[in-house]
Coordinates of C-alpha atoms in Angstrom, one line a residue:
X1 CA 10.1 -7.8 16.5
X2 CA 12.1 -6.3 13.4
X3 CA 9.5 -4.7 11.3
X4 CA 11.1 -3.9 7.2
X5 CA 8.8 -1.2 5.5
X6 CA 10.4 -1.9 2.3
X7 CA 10.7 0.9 0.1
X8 CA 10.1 3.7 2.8
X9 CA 11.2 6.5 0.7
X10 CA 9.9 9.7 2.5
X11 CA 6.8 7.6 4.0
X12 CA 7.6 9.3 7.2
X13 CA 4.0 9.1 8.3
X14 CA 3.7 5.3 7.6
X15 CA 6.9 4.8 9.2
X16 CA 6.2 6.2 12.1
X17 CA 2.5 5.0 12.2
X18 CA 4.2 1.1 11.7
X19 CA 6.5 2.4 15.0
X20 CA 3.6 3.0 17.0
X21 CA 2.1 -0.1 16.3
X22 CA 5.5 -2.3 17.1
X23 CA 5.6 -0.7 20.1
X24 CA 2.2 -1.5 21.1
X25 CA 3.1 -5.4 20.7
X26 CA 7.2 -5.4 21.7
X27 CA 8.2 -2.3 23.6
X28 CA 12.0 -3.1 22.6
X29 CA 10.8 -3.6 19.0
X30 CA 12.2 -1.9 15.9
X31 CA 11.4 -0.9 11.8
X32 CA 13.9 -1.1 9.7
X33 CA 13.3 1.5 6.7
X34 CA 14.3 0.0 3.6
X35 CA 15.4 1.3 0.0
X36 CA 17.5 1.8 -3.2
X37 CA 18.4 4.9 -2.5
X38 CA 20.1 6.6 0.7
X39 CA 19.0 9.8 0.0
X40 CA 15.4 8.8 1.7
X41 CA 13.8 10.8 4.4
X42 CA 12.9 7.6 6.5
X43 CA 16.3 7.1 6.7
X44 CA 16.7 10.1 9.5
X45 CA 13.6 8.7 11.4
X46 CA 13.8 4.5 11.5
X47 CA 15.6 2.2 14.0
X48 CA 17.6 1.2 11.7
X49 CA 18.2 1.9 7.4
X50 CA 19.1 -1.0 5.0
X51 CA 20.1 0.9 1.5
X52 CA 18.4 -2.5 -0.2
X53 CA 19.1 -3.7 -3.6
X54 CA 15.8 -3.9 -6.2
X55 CA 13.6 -5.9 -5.3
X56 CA 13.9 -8.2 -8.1
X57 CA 13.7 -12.2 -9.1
X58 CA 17.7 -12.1 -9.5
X59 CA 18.4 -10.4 -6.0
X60 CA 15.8 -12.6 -4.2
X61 CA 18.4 -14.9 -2.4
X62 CA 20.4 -12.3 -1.5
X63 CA 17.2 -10.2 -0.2
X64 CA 16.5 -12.9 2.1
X65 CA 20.2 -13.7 2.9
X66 CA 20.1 -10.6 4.4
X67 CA 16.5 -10.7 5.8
X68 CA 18.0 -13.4 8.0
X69 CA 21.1 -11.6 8.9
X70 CA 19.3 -8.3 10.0
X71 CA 16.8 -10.3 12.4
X72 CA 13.8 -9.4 9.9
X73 CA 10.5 -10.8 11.9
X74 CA 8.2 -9.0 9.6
X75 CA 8.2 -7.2 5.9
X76 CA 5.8 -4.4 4.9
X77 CA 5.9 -3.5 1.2
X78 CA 4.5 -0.5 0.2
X79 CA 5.2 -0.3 -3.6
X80 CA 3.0 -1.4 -5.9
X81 CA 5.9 -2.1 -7.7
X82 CA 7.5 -4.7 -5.2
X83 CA 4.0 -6.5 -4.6
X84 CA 4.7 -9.4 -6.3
X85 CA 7.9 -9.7 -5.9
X86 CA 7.6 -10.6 -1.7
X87 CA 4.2 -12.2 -2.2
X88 CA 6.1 -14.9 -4.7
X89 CA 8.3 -15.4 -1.2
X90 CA 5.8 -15.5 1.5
X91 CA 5.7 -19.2 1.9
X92 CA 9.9 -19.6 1.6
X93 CA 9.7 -16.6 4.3
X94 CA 7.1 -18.2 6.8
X95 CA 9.0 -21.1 7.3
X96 CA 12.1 -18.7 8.2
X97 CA 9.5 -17.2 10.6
X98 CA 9.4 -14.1 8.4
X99 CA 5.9 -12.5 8.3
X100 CA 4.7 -10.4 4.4
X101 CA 2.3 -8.2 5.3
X102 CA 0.1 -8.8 2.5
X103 CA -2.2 -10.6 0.1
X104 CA -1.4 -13.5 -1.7
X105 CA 0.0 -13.5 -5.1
X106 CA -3.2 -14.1 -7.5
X107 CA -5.0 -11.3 -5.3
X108 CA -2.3 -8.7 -6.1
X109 CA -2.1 -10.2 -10.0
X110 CA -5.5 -9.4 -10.0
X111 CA -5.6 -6.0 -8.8
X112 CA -2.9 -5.0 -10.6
X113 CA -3.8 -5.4 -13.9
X114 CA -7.1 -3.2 -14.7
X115 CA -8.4 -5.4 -17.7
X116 CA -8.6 -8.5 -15.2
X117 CA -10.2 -6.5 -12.4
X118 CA -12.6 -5.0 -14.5
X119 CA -14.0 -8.0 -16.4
X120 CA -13.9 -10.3 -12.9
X121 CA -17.6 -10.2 -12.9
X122 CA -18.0 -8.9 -9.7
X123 CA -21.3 -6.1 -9.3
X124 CA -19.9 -2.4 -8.5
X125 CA -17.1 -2.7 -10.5
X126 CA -16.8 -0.1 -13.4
X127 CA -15.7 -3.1 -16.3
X128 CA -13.2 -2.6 -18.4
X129 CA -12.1 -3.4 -22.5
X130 CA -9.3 -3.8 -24.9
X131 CA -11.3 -1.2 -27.2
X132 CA -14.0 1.4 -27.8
X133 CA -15.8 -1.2 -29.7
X134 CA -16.7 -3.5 -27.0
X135 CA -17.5 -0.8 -25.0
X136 CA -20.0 0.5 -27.5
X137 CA -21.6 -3.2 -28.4
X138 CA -21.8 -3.9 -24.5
X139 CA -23.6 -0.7 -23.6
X140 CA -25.6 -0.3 -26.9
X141 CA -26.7 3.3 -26.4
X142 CA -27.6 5.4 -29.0
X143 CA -26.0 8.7 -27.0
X144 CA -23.0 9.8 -27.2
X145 CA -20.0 8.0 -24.9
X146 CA -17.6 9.7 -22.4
X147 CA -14.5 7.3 -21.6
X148 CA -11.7 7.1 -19.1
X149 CA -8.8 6.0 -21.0
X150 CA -5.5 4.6 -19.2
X151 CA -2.9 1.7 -18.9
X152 CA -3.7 -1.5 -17.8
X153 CA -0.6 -2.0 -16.0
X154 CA 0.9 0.4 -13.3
X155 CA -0.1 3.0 -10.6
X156 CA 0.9 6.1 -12.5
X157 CA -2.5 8.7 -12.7
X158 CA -0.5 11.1 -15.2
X159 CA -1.4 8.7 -18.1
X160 CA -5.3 8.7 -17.3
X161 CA -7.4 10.6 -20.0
X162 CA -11.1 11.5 -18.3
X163 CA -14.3 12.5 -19.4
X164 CA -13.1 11.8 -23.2
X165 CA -15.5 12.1 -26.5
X166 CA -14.4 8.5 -28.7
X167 CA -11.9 10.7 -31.1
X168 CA -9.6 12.1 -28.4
X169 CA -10.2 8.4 -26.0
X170 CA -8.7 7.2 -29.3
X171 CA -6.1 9.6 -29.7
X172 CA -5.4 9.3 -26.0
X173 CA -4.8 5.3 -26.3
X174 CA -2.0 5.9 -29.5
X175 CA 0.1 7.3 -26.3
X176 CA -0.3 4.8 -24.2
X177 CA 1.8 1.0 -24.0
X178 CA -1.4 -1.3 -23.3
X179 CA -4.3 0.8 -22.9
X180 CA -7.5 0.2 -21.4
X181 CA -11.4 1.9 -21.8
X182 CA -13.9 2.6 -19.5
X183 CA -17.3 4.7 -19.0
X184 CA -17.0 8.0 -17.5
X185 CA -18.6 8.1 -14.3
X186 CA -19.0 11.9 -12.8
X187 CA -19.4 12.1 -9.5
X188 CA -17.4 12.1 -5.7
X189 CA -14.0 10.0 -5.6
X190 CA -13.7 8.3 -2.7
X191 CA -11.3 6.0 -1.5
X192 CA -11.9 3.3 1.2
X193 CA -9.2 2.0 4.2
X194 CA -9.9 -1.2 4.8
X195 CA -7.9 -4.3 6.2
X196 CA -9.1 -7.8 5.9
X197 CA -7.8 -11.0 8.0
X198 CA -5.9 -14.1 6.0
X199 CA -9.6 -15.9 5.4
X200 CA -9.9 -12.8 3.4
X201 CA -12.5 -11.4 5.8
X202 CA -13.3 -7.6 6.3
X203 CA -12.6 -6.4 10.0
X204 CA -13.3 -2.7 9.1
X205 CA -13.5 -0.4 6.6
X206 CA -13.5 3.4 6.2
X207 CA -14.5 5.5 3.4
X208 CA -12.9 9.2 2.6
X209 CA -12.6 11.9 0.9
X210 CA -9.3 13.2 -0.7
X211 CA -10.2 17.2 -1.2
X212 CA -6.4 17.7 -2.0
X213 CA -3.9 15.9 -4.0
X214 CA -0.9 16.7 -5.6
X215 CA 1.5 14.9 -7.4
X216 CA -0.7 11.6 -6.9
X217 CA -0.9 12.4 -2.7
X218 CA -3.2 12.9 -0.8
X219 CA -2.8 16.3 1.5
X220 CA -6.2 17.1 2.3
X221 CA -8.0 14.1 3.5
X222 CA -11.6 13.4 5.8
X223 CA -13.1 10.5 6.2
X224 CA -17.2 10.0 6.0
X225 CA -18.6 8.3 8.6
X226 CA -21.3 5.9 8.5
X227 CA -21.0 5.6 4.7
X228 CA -23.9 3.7 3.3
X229 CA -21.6 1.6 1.1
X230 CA -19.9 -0.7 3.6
X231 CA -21.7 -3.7 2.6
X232 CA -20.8 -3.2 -1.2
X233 CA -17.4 -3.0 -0.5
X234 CA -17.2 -5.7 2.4
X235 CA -18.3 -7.8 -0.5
X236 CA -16.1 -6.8 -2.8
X237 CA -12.5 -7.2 -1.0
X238 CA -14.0 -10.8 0.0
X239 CA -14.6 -11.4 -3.4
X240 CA -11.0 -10.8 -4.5
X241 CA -9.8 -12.6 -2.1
X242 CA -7.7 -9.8 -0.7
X243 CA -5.7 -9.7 2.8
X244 CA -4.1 -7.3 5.6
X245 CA -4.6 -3.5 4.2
X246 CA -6.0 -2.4 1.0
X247 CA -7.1 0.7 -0.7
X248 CA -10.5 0.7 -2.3
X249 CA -11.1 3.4 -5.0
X250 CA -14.6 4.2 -6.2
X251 CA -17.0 6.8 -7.7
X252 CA -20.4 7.8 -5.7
X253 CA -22.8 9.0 -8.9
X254 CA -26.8 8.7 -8.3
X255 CA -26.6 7.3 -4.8
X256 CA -24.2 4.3 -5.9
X257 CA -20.9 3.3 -5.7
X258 CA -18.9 2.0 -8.6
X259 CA -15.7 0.9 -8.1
X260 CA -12.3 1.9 -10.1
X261 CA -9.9 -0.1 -9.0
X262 CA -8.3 -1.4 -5.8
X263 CA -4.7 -1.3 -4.2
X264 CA -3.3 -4.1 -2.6
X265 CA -0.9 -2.9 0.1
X266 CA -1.3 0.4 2.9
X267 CA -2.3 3.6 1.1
X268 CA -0.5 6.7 0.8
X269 CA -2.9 8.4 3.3
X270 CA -4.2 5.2 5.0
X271 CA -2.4 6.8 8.4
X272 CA -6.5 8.5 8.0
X273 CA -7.4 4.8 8.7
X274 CA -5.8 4.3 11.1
X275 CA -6.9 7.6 13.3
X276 CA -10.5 6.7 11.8
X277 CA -10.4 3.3 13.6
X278 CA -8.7 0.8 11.5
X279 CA -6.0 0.1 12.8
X280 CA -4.5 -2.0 10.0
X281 CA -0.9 -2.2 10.6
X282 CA -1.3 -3.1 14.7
X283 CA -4.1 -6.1 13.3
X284 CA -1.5 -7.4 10.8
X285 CA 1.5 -7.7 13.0
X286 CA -1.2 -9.1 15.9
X287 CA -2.8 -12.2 13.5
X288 CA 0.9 -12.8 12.1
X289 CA 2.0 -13.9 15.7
X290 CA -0.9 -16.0 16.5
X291 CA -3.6 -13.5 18.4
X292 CA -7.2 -13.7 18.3
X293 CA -7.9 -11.2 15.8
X294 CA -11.9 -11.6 16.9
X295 CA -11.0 -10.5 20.0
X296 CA -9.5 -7.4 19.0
X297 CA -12.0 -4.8 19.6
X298 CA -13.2 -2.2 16.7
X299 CA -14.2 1.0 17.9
X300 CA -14.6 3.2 14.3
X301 CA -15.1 7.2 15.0
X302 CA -18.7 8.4 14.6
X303 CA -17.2 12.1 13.6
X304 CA -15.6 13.6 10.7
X305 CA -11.5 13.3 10.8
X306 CA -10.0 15.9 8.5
X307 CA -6.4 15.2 7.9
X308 CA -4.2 17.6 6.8
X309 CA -0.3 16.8 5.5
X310 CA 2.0 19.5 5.7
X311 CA 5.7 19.9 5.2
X312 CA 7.8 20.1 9.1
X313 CA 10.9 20.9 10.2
X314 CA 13.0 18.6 12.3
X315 CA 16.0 18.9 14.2
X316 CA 18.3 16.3 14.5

């Protein structure tokens, strides 16, 4: 087993997370750490690093030239970026017996364009419009609006304008290449590790907390157990069709959960997850070689799991 997390920049946790569960299945198995760049810190802790070209249309038959050359068995993307990209070659890459680790293209489509997943009439899910005006004709209150105000493409949270009165929501959108409004919802952000088999069915799911982030990270995460709104989002991912891991985002205001949007790939602190009991990446590799993902057992922790990430030194 050749595992490629493509695009590993300094996911040194998910790298070494994806190790673990190779080993698990292929005790002489490897991850290959790709990316653009060499100056990556995955680069000092893979098997083996592949400095790859972009992951684009017009590189695509060199990409998997050199899949085949380098013994790739599996490919992890972890970009939201490069989704598309290796979902539009996971049928070519099946029959070279090369696994994506991920959903299939209209999923991801969906996902990653806000308007869509915000008018795909599904119930928790905050909707979403090309203007203040439908907002206000589809709410028809008489108060006052607050609006969330961002782009409808892209994973980016320093373009987001919250808790806006209409003038600065409208001010905020002249900024922005295709914007997007929303209702504010206050209330407790919570995102929700989940990972879902290829008949798009929920295996687990784990909600949590992230009480620090900087720079768009999560370094202070903990998970809630038994959180009341597994059902909602079981339904959900189902719904959208969705595969292997995804990240769930959502609000908890008044005792319900609305959902914001939904990532299509492993999250930046999904190695929580994983420690929580959903062990995403080991079920993915496991159902791409044939096993009985039923019979894998799920044993979710009853506790609270505070993770913590930290700069560490190494020593090479």
């Amino acid at each position: 087993m050749n595992v490629l997390l493509s695009s590993a920049s300094n996911k040194v946790p998910l790298l070494k997370a994806l190790q673990c569960a190779v080993k698990r299945i292929d005790n002489k198995g490897i991850v290959t750490a790709g990316d653009l760049s060499r100056q990556v810190l995955t680069r000092h802790f893979c098997d083996v690093f592949w400095q790859m070209p972009p992951t684009k249309q017009e590189n695509a038959d060199e990409i998997i030239a050199q899949l085949k050359h380098r013994s790739i068995t599996h490919v992890l993307p972890s970009r939201d970026g490069e989704l598309l990209f290796w979902a539009r070659l996971k049928n070519d890459l099946k029959s070279a017996n090369i696994h994506v680790l991920i959903s299939d293209e209209s999923a991801i489509e969906l996902c990653l364009d806000k308007l869509r997943f915000g008018q795909c009439n599904i119930p928790f899910i905050i909707p979403s419009f090309e203007s203040i005006e439908e907002v206000k004709t589809v709410v028809q209150d008489t108060q006052p609006l607050d609006y969330v105000v961002k782009e409808r493409f892209g994973a980016g949270s320093k373009a987001v304008g919250l808790n806006l009165n209409e003038n600065d929501a409208v001010q905020h959108a002249k900024g922005l290449t295709s914007p997007i409004f929303q209702l504010y919802k206050a209330g407790q952000e919570i995102s929700v590790d989940a990972w879902l088999t290829k008949d798009h069915l929920v295996k687990a799911a784990v909600c949590r907390v992230r009480d620090l982030v900087v720079n768009g990270e999560s370094q202070i995460t903990y998970t809630l157990p038994n959180c009341p709104f597994t059902a909602q989002v079981t339904q959900t991912l189902s719904k959208l069709a969705l595969s292997g891991p995804v990240v769930l985002q959502g609000i908890i205001n008044d005792g319900a959960l609305h959902i914001i949007e939904c990532n299509s790939r492993f999250g930046g602190a999904s190695t929580l997850g994983i420690k929580a009991g959903v062990d995403s990446l080991y079920w993915s590799l496991c159902e791409s070689i044939g096993e009985d993902i039923d019979s894998l057992p799920v044993d979710l922790e009853s506790h609270k799991i505070t993770q913590i990430r930290a700069a560490t030194d190494y020593y090479l």
